[in-house]
mmCIF file of C-alpha atoms and ligand atoms in Angstrom:
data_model
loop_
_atom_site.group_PDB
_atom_site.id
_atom_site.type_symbol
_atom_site.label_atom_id
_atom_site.label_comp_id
_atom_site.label_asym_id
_atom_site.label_seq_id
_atom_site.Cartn_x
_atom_site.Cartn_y
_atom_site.Cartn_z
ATOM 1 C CA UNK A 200 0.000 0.000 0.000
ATOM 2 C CA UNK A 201 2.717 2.648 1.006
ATOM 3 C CA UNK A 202 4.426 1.607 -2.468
ATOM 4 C CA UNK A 203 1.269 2.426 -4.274
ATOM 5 C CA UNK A 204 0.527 5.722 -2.401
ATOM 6 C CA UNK A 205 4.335 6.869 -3.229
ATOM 7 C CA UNK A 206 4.084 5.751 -6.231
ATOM 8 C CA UNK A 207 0.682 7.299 -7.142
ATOM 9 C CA UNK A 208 2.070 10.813 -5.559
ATOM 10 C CA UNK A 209 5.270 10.871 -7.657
ATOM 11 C CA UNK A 210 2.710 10.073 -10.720
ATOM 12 C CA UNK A 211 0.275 12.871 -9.911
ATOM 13 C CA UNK A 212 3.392 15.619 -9.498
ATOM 14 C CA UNK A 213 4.146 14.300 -12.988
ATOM 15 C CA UNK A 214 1.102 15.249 -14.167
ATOM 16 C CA UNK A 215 0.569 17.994 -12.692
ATOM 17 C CA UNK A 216 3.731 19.224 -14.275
ATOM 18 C CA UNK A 217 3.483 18.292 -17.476
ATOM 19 C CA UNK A 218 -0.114 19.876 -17.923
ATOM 20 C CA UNK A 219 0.519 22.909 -16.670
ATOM 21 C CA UNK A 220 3.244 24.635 -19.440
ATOM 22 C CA UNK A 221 4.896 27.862 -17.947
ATOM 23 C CA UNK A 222 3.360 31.066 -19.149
ATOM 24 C CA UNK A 223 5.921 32.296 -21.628
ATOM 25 C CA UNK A 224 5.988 28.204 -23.254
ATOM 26 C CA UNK A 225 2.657 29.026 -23.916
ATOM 27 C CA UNK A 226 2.150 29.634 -27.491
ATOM 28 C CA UNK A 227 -1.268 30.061 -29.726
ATOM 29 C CA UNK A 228 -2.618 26.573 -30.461
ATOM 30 C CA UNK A 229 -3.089 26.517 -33.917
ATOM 31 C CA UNK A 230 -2.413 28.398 -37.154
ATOM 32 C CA UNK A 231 -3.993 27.312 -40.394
ATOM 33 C CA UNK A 232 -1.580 25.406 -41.955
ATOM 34 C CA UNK A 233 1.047 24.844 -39.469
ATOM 35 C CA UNK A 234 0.733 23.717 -36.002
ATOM 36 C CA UNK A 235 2.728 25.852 -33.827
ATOM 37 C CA UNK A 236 2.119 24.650 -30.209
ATOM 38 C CA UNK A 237 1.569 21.430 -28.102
ATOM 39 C CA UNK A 238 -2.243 22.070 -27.952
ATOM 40 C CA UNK A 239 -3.338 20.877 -31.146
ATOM 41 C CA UNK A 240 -7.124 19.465 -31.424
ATOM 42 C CA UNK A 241 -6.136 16.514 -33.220
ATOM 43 C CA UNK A 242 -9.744 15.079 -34.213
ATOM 44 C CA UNK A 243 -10.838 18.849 -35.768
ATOM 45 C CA UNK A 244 -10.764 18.969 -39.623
ATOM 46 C CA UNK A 245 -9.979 22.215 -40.647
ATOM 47 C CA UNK A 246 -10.083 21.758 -44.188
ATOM 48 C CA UNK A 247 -12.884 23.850 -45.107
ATOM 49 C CA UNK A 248 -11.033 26.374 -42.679
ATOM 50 C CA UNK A 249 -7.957 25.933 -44.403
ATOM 51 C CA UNK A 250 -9.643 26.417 -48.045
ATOM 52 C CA UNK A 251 -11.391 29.663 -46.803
ATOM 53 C CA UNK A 252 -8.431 31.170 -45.223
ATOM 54 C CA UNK A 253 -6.964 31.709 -48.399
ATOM 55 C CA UNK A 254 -10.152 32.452 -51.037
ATOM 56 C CA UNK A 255 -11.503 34.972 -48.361
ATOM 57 C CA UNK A 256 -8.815 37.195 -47.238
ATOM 58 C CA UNK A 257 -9.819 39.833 -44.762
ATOM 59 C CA UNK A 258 -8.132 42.510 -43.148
ATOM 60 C CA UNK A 259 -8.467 43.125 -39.726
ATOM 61 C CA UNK A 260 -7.973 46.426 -38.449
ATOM 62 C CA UNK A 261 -8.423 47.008 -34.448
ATOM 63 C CA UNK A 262 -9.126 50.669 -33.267
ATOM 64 C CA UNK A 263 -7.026 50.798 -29.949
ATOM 65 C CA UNK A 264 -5.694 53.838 -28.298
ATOM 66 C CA UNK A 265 -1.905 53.269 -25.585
ATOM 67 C CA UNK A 266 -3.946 52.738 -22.117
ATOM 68 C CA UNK A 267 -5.427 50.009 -23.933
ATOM 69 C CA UNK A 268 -2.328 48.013 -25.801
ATOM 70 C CA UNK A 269 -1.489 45.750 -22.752
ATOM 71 C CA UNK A 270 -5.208 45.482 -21.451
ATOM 72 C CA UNK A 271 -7.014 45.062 -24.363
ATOM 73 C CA UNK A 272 -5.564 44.722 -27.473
ATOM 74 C CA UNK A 273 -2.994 42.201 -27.028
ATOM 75 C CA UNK A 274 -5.396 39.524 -26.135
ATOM 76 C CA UNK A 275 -7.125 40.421 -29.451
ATOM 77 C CA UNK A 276 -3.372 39.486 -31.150
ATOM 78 C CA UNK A 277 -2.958 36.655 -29.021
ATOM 79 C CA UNK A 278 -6.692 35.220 -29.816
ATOM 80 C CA UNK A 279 -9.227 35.546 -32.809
ATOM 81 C CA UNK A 280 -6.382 38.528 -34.684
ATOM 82 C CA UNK A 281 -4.257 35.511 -35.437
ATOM 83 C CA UNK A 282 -7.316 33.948 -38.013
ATOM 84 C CA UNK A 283 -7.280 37.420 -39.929
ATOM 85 C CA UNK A 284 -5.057 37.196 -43.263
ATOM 86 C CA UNK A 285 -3.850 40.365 -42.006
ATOM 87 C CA UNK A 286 -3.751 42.304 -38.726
ATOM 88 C CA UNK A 287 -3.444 46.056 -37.858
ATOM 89 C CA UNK A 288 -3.473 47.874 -35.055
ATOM 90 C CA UNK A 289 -4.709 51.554 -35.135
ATOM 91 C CA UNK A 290 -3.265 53.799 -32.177
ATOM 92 C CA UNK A 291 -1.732 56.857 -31.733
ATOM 93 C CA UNK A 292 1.444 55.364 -30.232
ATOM 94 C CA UNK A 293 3.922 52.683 -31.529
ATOM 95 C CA UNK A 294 3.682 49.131 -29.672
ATOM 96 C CA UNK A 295 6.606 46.769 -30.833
ATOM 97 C CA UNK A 296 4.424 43.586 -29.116
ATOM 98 C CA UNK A 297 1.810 44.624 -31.356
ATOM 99 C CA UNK A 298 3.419 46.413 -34.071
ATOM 100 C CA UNK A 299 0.807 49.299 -33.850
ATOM 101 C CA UNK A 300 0.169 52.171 -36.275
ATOM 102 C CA UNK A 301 0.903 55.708 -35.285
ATOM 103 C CA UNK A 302 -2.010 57.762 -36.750
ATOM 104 C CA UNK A 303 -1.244 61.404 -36.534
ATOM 105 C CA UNK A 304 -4.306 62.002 -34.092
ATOM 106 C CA UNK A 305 -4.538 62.401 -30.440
ATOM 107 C CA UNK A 306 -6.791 60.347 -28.501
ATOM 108 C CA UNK A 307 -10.283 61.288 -27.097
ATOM 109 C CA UNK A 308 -13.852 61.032 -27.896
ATOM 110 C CA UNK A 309 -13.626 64.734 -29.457
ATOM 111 C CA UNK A 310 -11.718 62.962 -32.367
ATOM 112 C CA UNK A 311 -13.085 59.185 -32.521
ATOM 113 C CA UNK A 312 -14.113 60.112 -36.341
ATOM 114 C CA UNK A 313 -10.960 61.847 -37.244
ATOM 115 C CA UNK A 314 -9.240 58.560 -36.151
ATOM 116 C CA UNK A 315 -11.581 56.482 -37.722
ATOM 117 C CA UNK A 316 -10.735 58.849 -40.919
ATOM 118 C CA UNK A 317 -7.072 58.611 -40.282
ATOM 119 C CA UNK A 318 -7.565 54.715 -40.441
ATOM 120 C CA UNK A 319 -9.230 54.229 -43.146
ATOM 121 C CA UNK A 320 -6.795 56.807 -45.089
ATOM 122 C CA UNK A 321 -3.659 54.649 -44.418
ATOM 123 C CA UNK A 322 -5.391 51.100 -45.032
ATOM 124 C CA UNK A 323 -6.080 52.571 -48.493
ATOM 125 C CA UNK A 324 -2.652 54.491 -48.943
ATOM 126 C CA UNK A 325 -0.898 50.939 -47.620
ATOM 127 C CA UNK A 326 -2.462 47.799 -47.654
ATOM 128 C CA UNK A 327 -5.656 47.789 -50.153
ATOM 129 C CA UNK A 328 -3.855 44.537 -52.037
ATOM 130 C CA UNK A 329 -3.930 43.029 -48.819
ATOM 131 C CA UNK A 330 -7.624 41.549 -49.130
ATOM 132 C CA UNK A 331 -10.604 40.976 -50.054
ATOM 133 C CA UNK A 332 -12.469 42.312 -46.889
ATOM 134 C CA UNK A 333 -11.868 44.951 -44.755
ATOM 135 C CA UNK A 334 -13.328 44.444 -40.963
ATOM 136 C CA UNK A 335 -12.560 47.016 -38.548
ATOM 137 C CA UNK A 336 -13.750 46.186 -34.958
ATOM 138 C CA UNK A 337 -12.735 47.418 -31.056
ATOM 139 C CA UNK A 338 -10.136 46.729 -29.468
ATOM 140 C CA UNK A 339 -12.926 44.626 -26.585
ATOM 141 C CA UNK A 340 -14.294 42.849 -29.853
ATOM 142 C CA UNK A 341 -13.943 39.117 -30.056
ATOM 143 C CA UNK A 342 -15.155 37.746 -33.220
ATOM 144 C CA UNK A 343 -15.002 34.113 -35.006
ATOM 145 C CA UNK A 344 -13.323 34.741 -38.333
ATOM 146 C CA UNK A 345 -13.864 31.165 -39.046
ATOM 147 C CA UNK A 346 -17.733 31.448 -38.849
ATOM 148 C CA UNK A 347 -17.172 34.989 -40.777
ATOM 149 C CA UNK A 348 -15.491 33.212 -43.614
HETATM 150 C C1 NAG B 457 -12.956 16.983 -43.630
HETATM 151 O O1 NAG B 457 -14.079 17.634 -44.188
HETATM 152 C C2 NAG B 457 -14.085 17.630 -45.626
HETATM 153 C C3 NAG B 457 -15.268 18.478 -46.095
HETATM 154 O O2 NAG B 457 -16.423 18.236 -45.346
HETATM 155 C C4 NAG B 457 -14.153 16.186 -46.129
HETATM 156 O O3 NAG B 457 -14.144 16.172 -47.551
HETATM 157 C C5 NAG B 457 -12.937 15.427 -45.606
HETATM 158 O O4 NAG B 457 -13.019 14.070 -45.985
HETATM 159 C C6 NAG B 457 -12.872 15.525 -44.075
HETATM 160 N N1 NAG B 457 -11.620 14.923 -43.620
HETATM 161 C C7 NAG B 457 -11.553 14.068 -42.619
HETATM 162 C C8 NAG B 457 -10.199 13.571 -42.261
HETATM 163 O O5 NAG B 457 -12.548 13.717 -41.980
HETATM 164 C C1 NAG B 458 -10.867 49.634 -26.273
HETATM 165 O O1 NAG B 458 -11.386 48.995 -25.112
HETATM 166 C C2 NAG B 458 -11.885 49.887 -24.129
HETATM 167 C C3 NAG B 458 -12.257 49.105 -22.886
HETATM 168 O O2 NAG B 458 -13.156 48.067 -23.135
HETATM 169 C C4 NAG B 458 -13.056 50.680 -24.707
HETATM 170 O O3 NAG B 458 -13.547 51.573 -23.738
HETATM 171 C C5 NAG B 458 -12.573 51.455 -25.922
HETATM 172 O O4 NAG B 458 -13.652 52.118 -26.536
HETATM 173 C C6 NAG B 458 -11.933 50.508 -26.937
HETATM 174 N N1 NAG B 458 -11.446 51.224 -28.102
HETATM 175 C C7 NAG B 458 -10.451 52.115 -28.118
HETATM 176 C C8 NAG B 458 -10.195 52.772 -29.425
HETATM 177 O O5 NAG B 458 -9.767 52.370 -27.157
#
């Protein structure tokens, strides 16, 4: 019995261990087309995902402001952002982490339409090859690009 009981501890640490990866080892799941992590959902077919992904490309652009990089809009980069063909972030600071466009605009709710303005200016000066599909959304948004597709 006391055998068993060590035996089943030492098993249970093990486990414990092993399913619980350190925060920076953890790394978004999956990626259409390559499998990037250990938490893959092995019995999911993804091949009308996969097939979408590229006839439907969409833009995402995020409206974010600097208070809200770490709070909000990361998690958007970390999450649903990923399924977007492409990804911008609309400030009016730089972020490396989320490699954030500068708009020439300050932040308040006196100019929410300028920076909408300012947004839409540079996705057309810069990236209008990008996609088919241009979504903007908050930076508090979550959305299912699959179900989108
Ligand atoms: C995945 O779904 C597609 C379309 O429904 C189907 O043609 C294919 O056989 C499925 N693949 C597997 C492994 O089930
Ligand atoms: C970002 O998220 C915050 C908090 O949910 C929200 O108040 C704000 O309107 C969002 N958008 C911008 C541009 O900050």
């Amino acid at each position: 019995m006391i055998v068993g009981f060590i035996v089943g501890f030492f098993l249970a640490v093990l486990f414990i261990h092993s399913s619980m990866p350190e925060r920076d080892d953890f790394v978004p799941y999956y990626r259409y087309g390559q499998h990037v992590g250990t938490h893959d959902h092995v019995n999911e077919n993804t091949s009308i995902a996969e097939k979408l992904y590229s006839e439907v490309r969409i833009l995402c652009w995020i409206m974010t402001s600097p208070a809200n990089h770490q709070k909000k809009a990361r998690h958007v980069k970390r999450t649903w952002g990923k399924r977007c063909n492409k990804l911008i972030f609309m400030s009016s600071a730089k972020d490396e982490e989320l490699d954030a466009v500068a708009l020439p605009i300050s932040e308040g709710d006196d100019n929410l339409w300028g920076k909408t303005e300012e947004a839409f200016k540079y996705v057309s000066d810069h990236r209008m090859n990008y996609a088919n599909w241009f979504l903007t959304a908050q930076n508090d948004t979550y959305m299912i690009v699959k179900n989108l597709r």
